[in-house]
mmCIF file of C-alpha atoms in Angstrom:
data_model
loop_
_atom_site.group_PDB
_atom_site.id
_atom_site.type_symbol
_atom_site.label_atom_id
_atom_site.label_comp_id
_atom_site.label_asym_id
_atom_site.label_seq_id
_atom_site.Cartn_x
_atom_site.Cartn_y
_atom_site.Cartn_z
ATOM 1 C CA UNK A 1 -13.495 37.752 2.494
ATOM 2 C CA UNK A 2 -10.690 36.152 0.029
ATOM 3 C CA UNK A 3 -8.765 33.131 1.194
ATOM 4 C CA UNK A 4 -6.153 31.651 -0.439
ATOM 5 C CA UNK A 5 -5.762 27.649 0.500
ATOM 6 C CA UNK A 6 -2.170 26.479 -0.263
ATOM 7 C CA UNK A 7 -2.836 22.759 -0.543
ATOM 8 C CA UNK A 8 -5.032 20.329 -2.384
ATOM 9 C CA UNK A 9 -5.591 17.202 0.434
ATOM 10 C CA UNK A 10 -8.522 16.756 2.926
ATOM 11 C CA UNK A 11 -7.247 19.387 4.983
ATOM 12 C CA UNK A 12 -7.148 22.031 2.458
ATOM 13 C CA UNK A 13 -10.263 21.204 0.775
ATOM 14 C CA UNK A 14 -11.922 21.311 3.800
ATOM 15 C CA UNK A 15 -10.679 24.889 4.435
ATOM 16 C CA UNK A 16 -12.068 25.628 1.139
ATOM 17 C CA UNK A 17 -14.996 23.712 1.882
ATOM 18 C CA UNK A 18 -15.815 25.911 5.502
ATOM 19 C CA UNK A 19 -14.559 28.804 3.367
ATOM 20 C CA UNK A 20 -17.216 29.077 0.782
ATOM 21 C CA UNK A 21 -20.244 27.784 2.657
ATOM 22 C CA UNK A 22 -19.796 30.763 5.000
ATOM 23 C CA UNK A 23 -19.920 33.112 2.024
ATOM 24 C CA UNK A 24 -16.291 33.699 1.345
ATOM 25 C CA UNK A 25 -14.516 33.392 -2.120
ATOM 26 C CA UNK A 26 -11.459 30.685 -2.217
ATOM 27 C CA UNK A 27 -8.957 30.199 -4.498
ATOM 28 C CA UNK A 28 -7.175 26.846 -3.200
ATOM 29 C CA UNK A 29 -3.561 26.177 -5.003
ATOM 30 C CA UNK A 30 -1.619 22.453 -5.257
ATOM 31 C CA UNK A 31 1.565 21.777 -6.173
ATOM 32 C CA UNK A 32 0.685 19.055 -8.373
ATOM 33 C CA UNK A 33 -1.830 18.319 -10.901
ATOM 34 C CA UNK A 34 -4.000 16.250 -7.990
ATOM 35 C CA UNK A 35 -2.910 16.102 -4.482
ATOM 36 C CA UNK A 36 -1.136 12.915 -4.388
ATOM 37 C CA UNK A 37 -0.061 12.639 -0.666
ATOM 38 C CA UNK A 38 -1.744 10.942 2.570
ATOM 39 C CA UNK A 39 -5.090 12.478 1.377
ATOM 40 C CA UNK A 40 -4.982 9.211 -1.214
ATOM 41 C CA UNK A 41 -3.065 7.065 0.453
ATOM 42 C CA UNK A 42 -5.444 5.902 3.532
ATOM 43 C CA UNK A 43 -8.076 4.182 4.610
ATOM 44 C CA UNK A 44 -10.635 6.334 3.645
ATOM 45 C CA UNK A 45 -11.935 5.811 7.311
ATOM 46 C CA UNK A 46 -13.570 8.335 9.691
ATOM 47 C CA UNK A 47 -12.190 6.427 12.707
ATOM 48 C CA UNK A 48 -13.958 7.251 16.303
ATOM 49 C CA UNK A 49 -13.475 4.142 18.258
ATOM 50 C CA UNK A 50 -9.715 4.148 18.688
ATOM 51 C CA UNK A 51 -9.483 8.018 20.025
ATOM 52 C CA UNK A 52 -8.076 9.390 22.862
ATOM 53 C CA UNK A 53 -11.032 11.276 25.307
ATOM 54 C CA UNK A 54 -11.436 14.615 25.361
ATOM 55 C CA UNK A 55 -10.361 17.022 22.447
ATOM 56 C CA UNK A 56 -9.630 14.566 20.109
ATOM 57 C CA UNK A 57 -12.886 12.317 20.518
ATOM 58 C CA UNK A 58 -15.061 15.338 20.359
ATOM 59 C CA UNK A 59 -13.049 16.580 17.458
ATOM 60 C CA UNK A 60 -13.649 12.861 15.620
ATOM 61 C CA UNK A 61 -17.254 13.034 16.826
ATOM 62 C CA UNK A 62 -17.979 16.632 15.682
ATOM 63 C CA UNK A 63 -15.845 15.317 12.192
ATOM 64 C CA UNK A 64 -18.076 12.488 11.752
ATOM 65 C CA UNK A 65 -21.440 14.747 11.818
ATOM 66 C CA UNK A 66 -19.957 16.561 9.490
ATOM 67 C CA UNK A 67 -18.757 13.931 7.054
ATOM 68 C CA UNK A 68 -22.073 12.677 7.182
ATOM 69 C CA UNK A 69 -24.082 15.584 5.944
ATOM 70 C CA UNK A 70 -21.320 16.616 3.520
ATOM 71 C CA UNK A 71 -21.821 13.114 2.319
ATOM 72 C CA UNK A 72 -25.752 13.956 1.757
ATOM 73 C CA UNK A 73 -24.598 16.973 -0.301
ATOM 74 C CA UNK A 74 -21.839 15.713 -2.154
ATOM 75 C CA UNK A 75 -22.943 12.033 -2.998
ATOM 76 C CA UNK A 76 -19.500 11.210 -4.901
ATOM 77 C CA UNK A 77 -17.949 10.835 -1.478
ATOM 78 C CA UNK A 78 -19.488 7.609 -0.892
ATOM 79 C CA UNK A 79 -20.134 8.257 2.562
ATOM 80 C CA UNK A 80 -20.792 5.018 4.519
ATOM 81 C CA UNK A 81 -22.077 4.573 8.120
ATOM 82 C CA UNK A 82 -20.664 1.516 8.265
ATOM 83 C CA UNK A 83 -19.146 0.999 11.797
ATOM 84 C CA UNK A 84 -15.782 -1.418 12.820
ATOM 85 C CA UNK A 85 -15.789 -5.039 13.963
ATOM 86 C CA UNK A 86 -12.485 -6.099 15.874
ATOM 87 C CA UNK A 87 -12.733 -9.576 16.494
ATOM 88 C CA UNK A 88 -11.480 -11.047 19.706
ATOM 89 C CA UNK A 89 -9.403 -13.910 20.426
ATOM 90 C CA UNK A 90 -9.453 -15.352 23.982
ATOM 91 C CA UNK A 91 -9.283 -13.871 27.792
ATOM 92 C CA UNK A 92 -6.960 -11.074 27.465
ATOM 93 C CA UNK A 93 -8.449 -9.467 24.286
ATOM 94 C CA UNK A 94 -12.064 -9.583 25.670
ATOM 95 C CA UNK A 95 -10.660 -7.974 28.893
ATOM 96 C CA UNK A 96 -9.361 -4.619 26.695
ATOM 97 C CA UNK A 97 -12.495 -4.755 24.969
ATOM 98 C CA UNK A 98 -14.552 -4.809 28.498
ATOM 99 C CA UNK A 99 -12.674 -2.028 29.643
ATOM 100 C CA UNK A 100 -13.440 0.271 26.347
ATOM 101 C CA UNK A 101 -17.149 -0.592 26.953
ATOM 102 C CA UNK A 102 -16.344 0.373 30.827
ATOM 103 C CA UNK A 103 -15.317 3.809 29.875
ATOM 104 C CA UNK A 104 -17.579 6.894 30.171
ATOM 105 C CA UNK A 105 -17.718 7.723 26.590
ATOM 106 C CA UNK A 106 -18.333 3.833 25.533
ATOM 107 C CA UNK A 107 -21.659 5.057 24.133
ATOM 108 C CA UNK A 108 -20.417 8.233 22.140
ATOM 109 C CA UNK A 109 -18.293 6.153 20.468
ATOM 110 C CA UNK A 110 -20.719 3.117 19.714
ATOM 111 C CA UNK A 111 -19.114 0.358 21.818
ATOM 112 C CA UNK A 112 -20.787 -2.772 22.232
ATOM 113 C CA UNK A 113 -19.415 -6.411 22.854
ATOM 114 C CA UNK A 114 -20.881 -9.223 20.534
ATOM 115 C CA UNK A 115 -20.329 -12.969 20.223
ATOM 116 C CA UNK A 116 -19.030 -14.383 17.576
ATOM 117 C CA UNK A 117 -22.476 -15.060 15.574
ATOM 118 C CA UNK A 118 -24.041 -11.484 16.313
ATOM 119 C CA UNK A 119 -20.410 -10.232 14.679
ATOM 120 C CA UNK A 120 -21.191 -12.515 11.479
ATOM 121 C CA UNK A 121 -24.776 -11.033 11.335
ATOM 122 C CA UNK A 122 -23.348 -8.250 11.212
ATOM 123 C CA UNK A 123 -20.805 -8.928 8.557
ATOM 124 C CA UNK A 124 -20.906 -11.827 7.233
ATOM 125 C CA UNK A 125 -18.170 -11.693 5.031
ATOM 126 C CA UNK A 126 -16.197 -13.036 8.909
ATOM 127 C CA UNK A 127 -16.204 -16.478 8.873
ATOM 128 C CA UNK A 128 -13.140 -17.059 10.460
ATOM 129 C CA UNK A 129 -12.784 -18.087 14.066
ATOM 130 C CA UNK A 130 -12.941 -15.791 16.790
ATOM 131 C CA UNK A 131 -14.255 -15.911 20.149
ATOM 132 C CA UNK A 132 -16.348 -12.259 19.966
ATOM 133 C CA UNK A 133 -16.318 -8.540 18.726
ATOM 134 C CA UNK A 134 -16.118 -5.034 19.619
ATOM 135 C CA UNK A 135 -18.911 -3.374 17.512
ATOM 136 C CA UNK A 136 -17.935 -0.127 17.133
ATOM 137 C CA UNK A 137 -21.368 1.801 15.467
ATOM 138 C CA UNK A 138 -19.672 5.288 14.950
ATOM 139 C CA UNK A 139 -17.361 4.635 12.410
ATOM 140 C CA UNK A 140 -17.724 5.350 9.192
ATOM 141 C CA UNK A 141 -15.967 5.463 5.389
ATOM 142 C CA UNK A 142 -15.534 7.849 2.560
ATOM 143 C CA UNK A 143 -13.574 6.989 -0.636
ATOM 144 C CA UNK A 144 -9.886 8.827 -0.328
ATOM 145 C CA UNK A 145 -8.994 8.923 -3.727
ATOM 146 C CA UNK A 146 -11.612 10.207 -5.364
ATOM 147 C CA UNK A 147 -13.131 12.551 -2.522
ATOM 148 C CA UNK A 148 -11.323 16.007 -3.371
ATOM 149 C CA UNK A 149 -12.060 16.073 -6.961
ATOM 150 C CA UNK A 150 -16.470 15.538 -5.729
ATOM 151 C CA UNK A 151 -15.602 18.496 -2.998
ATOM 152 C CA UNK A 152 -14.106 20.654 -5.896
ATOM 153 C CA UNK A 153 -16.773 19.646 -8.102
ATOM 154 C CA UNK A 154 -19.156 20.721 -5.719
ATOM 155 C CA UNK A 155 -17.009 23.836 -4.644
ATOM 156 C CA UNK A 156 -16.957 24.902 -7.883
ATOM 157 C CA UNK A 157 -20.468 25.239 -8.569
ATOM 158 C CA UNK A 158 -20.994 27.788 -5.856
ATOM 159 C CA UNK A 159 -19.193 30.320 -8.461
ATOM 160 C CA UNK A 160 -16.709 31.191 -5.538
ATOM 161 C CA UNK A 161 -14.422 28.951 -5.809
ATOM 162 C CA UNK A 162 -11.025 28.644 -8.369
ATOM 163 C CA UNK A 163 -8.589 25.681 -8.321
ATOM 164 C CA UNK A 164 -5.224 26.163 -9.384
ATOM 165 C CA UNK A 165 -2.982 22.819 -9.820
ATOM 166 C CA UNK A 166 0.433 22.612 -10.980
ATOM 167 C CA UNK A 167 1.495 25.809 -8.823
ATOM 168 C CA UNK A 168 3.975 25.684 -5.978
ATOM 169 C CA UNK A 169 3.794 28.618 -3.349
ATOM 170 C CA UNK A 170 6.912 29.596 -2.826
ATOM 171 C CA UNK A 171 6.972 32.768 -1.110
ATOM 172 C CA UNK A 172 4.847 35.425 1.435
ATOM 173 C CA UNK A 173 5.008 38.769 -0.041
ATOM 174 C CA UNK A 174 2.347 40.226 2.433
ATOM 175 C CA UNK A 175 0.009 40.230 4.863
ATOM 176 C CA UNK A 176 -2.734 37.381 3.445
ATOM 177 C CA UNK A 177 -0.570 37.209 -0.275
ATOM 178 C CA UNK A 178 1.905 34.449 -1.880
ATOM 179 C CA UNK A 179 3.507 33.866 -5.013
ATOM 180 C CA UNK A 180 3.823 30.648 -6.558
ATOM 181 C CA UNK A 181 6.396 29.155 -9.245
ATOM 182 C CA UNK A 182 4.815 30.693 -12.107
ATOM 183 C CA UNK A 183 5.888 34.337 -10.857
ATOM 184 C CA UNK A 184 1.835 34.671 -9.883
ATOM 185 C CA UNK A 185 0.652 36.460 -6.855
ATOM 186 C CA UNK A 186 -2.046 35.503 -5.173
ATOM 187 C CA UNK A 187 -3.482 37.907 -2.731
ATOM 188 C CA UNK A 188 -6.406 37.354 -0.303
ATOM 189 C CA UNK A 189 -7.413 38.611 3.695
ATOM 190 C CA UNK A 190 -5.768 34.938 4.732
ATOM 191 C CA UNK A 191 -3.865 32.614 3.858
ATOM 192 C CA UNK A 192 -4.341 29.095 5.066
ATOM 193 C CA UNK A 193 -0.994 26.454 4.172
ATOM 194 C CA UNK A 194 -2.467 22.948 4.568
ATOM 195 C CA UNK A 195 0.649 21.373 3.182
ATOM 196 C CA UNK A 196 0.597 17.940 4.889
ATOM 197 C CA UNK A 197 3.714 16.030 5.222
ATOM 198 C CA UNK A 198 5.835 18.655 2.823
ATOM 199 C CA UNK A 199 7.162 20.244 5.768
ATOM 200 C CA UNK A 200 10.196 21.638 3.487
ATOM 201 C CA UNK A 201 11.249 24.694 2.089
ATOM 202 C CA UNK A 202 8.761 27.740 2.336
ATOM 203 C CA UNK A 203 7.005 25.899 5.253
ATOM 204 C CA UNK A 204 10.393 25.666 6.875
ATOM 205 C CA UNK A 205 11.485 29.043 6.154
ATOM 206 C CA UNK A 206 8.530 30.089 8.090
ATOM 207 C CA UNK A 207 8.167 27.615 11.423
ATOM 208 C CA UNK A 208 11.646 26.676 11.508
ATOM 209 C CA UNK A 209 11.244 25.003 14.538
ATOM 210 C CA UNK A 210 7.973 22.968 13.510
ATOM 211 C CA UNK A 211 6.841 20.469 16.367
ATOM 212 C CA UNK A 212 5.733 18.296 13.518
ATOM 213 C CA UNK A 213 7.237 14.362 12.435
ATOM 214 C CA UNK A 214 6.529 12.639 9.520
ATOM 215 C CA UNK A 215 5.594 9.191 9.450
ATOM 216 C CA UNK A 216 5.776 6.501 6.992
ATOM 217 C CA UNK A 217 3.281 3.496 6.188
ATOM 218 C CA UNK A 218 2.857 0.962 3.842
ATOM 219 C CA UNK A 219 -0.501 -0.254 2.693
ATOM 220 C CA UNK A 220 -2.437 -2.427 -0.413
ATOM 221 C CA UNK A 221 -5.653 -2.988 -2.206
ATOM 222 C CA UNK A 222 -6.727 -6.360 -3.434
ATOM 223 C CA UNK A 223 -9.020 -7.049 -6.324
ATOM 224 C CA UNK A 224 -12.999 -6.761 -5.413
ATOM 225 C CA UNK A 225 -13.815 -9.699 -2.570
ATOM 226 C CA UNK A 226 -16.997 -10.906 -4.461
ATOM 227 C CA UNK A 227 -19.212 -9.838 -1.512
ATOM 228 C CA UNK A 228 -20.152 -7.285 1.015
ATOM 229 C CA UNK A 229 -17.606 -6.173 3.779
ATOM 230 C CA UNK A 230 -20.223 -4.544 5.402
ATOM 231 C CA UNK A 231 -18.172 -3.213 8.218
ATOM 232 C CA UNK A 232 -14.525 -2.135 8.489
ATOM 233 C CA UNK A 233 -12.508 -4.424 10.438
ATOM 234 C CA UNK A 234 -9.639 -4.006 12.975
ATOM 235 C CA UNK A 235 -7.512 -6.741 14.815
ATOM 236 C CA UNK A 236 -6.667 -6.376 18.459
ATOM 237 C CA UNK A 237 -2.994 -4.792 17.416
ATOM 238 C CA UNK A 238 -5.131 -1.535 17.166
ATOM 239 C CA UNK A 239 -5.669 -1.583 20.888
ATOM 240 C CA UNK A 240 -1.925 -1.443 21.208
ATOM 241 C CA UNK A 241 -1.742 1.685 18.880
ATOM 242 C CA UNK A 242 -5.334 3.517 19.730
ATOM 243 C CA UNK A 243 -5.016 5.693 22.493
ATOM 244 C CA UNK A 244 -8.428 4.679 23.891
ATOM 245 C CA UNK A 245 -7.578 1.527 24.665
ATOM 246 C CA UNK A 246 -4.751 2.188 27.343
ATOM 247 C CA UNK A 247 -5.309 0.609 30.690
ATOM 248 C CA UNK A 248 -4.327 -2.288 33.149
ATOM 249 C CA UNK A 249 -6.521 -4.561 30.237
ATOM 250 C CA UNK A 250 -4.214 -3.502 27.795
ATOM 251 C CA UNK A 251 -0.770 -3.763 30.118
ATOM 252 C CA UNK A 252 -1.651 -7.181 31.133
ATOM 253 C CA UNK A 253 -2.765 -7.981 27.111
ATOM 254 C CA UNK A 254 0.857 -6.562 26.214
ATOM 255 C CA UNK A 255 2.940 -8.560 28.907
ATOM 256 C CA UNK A 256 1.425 -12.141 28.485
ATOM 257 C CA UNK A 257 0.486 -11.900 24.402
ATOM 258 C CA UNK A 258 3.530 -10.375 22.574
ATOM 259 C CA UNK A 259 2.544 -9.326 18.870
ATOM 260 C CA UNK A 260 4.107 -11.100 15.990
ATOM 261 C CA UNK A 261 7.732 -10.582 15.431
ATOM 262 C CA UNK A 262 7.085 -8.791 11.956
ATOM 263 C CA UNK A 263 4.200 -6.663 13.356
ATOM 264 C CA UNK A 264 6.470 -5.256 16.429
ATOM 265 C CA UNK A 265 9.389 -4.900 14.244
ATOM 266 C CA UNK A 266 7.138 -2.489 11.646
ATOM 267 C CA UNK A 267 4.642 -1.181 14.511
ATOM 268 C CA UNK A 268 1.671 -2.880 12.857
ATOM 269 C CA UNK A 269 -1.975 -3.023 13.173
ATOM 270 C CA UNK A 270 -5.140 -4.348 10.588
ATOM 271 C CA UNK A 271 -7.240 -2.107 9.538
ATOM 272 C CA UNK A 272 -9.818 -2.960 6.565
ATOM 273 C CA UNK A 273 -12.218 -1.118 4.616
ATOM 274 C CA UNK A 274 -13.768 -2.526 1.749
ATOM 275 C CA UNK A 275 -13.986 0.298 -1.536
ATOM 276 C CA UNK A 276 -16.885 1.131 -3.505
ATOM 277 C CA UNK A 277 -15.401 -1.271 -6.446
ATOM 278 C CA UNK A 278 -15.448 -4.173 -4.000
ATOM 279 C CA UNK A 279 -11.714 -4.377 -3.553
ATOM 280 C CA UNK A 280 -10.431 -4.186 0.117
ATOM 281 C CA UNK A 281 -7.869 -1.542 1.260
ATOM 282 C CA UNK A 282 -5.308 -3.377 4.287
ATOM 283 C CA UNK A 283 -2.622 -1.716 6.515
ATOM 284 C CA UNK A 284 -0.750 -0.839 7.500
ATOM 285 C CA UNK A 285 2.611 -0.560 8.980
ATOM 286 C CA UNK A 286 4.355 2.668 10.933
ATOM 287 C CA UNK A 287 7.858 3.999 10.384
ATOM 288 C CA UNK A 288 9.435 7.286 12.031
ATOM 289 C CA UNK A 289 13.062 6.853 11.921
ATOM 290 C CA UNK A 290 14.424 9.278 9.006
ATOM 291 C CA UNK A 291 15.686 8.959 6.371
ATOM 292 C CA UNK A 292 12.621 7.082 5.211
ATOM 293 C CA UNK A 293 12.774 3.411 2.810
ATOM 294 C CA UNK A 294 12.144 4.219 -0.677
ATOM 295 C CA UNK A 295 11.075 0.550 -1.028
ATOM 296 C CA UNK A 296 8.041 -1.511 0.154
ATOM 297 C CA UNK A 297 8.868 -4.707 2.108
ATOM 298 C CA UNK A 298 7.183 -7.488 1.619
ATOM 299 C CA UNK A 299 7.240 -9.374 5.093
ATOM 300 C CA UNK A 300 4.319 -6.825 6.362
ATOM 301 C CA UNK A 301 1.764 -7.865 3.628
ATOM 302 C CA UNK A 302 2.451 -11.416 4.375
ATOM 303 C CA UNK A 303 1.290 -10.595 7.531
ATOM 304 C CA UNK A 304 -1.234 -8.632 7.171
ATOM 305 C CA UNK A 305 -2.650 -11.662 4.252
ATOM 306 C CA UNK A 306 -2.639 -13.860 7.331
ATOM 307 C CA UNK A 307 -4.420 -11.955 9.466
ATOM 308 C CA UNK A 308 -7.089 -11.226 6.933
ATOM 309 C CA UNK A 309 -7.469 -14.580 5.477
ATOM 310 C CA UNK A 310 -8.124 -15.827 8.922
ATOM 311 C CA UNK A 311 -10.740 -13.290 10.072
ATOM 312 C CA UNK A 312 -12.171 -13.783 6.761
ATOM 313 C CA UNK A 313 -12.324 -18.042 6.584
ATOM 314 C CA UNK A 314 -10.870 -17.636 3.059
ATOM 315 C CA UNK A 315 -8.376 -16.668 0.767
ATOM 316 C CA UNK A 316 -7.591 -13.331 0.138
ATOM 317 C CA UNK A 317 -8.568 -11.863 -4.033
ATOM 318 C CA UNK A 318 -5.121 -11.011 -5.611
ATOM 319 C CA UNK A 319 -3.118 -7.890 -4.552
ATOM 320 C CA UNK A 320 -3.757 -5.413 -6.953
ATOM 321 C CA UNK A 321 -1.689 -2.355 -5.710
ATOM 322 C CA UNK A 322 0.778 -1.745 -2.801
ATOM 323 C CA UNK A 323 1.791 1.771 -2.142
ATOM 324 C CA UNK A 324 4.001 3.697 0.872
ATOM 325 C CA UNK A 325 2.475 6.794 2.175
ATOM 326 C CA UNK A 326 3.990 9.661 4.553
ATOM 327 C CA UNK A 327 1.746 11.572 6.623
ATOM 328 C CA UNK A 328 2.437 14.712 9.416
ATOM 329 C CA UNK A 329 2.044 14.008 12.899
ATOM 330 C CA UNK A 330 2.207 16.245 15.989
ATOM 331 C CA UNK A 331 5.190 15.523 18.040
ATOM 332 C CA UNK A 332 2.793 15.684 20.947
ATOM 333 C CA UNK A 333 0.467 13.071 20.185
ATOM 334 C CA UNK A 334 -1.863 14.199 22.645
ATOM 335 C CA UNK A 335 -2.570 17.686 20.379
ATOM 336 C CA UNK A 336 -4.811 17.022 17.426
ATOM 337 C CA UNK A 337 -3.542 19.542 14.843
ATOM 338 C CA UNK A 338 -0.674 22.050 14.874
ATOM 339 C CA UNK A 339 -1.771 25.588 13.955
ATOM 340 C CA UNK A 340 0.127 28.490 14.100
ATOM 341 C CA UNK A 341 0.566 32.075 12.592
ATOM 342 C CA UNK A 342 3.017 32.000 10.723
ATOM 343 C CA UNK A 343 3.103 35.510 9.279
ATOM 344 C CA UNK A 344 0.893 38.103 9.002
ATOM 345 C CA UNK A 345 -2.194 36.938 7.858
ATOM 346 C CA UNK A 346 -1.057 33.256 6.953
ATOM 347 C CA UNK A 347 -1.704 30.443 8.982
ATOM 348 C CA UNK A 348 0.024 26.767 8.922
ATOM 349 C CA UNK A 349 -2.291 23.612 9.801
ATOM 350 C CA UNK A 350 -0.155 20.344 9.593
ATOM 351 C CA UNK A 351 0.597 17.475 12.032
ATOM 352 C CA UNK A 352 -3.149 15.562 12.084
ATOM 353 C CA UNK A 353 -1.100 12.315 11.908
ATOM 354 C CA UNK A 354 -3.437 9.218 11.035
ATOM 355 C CA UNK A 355 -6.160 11.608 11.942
ATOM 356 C CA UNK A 356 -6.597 13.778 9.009
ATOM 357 C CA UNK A 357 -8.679 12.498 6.734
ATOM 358 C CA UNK A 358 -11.422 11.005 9.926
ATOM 359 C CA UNK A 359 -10.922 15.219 11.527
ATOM 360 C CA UNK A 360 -10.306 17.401 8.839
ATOM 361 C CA UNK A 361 -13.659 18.514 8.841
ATOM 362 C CA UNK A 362 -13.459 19.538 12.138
ATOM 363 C CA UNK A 363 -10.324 20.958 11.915
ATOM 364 C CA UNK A 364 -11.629 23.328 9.589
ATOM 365 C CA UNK A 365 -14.402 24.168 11.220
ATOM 366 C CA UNK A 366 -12.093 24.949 14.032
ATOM 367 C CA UNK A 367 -9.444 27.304 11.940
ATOM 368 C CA UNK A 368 -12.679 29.120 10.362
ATOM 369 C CA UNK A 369 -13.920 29.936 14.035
ATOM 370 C CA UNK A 370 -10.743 30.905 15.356
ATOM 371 C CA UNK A 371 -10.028 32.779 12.493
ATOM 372 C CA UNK A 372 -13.469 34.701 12.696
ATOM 373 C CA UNK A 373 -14.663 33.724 9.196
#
């Protein structure tokens, strides 16, 4: 079998990726020279503990396996087991962090309550003040801006595999073929579009009526810390944006502890993973009114500084980039993915939200099943 992946983020590659490891030939086409969308612009986490039950947990769960022994294979991912602390602060945090460990999948995803000192043995880099921790042991870290080029590296050397940047698809001239900008057509037994958040032109032409949003963030990278961050680290605004936090916990968190002006206004949450070159990556902030800022504000990454500086008992290292990111997202936050025939023998998979670069494996895996690959 041939398939062509329009696409060069996670969700492509990893098309590509279930593609040619079940003996198929790939040639996988992006726009630009490197995809330069929410592939990049993320955490880099592969975020369990914050997912809804059912499908999308055991998608997460089923994407983590899989990031992990991709990680064996392709060490340039820098796959990390690392886990997530959230730190708690008094009665009404502990409570949602009680009822996590309460739920019936508490031990899938790795949930366990620790004091304050356990938390600090486990990273020490937290020597803030905080009353306790959720220890979340399933989550895990890759490096987002350098992990397609390792999986093409590595795709490549199968002999079945052809990258083609600086192309744009921009129209189906058959069943399983396209032709790009350069007058090139591409022809194959599927087509896969993995196009993210560019939800424009051919992708419109062909699902009109998508049931896909896009959604902005804004996020930052300091300079490296000078020691281990040996876990990721959330702050209890991530129970008010995970899904697997909702309950009476969280309602009576919400109604007696109202977040911080600026992080309601920009729908905020910490999340922190500390990169390979010691430097941390902090976000981020949510936006889904169109049309979108074409600026960064600056009121958000005061925040966030705060909220770092005190988990962390010190200053923060100098800022050394800020970016804004836009990412797809299913309309129906409950689905995990949106994909749909499109045409005869092309397929669209967009709308992962936040979850695309911790499920893409899995989604793959999923399309390449489906599909009968």
């Amino acid at each position: 079998m041939r398939v062509i992946v329009v696409g060069g983020g996670v969700v492509g590659t990893m098309h590509a990726w279930q593609a040619v490891h079940r003996g198929h030939e790939v040639v996988q086409i992006e726009r630009e020279a490197e995809a330069r969308g929410a592939s990049l612009r993320n955490f880099g986490q592969i975020w369990v503990s914050g997912r809804a039950g059912g499908e999308e947990l055991d998608t997460a769960l089923r994407a983590r396996e899989l990031w992990e022994s991709i990680g064996a294979e392709v060490p340039g991912l820098g796959f990390r087991a690392i886990g997530s602390l959230t730190p708690l602060r008094g009665e009404r945090q502990y409570a949602v962090a009680e009822a996590a460990l309460a739920r019936s999948d508490a031990a899938a995803r790795g949930y366990k309550l620790v004091t304050a000192e356990e938390a600090r043995q486990i990273n020490p880099a937290l020597r803030g003040e905080f009353d306790a921790a959720l220890w979340c042991e399933r989550d895990a870290a890759v490096e987002p801006r350098t992990a397609q080029p390792h999986l093409r590296a590595a795709l490549s050397a199968t002999g079945r595999y052809t990258f083609l940047p600086g192309r744009e698809v921009r129209e189906v001239v058959g069943a399983g073929a396209v032709r790009d900008d350069h007058g090139d057509v591409h022809r194959g037994d599927v087509v896969v579009l993995a196009t993210g958040a560019a939800l424009s032109g051919l992708v419109r032409e062909l699902a009109p009526e998508l049931p896909v949003r896009r959604v902005r963030l804004q996020m930052m990278q300091t300079d490296p810390l000078g020691e281990p961050m040996t876990t990721s680290v959330a702050d209890t605004d991530s129970f008010r944006y995970y899904p697997a936090y909702k309950g009476e916990a969280l309602d009576a968190l919400k109604a007696e502890q109202a977040q911080a002006p600026i992080a309601a206004a920009h729908k905020m949450q910490l999340l922190m993973v500390q990169r390979l070159d010691g430097g941390l990556t902090i976000g981020d902030t949510h936006e889904y009114e169109h049309p979108f800022a074409f600026d960064t504000l600056e009121d958000p990454y005061e925040h966030l500084v705060g909220v770092v500086e005190s988990f962390l008992g010190r200053p923060l290292p100098k800022i050394r980039r800020r970016w804004a990111g836009v990412y797809a997202q299913c309309t129906d936050t409950t689905r995990v993915v949106h994909r749909q025939q499109v045409a005869d023998g092309v397929w669209l998979v967009t709308g992962p939200g936040g979850r695309g670069m911790t499920c893409s494996p899995a989604i793959a895996e999923t399309t390449a099943n489906e599909l009968g690959w």
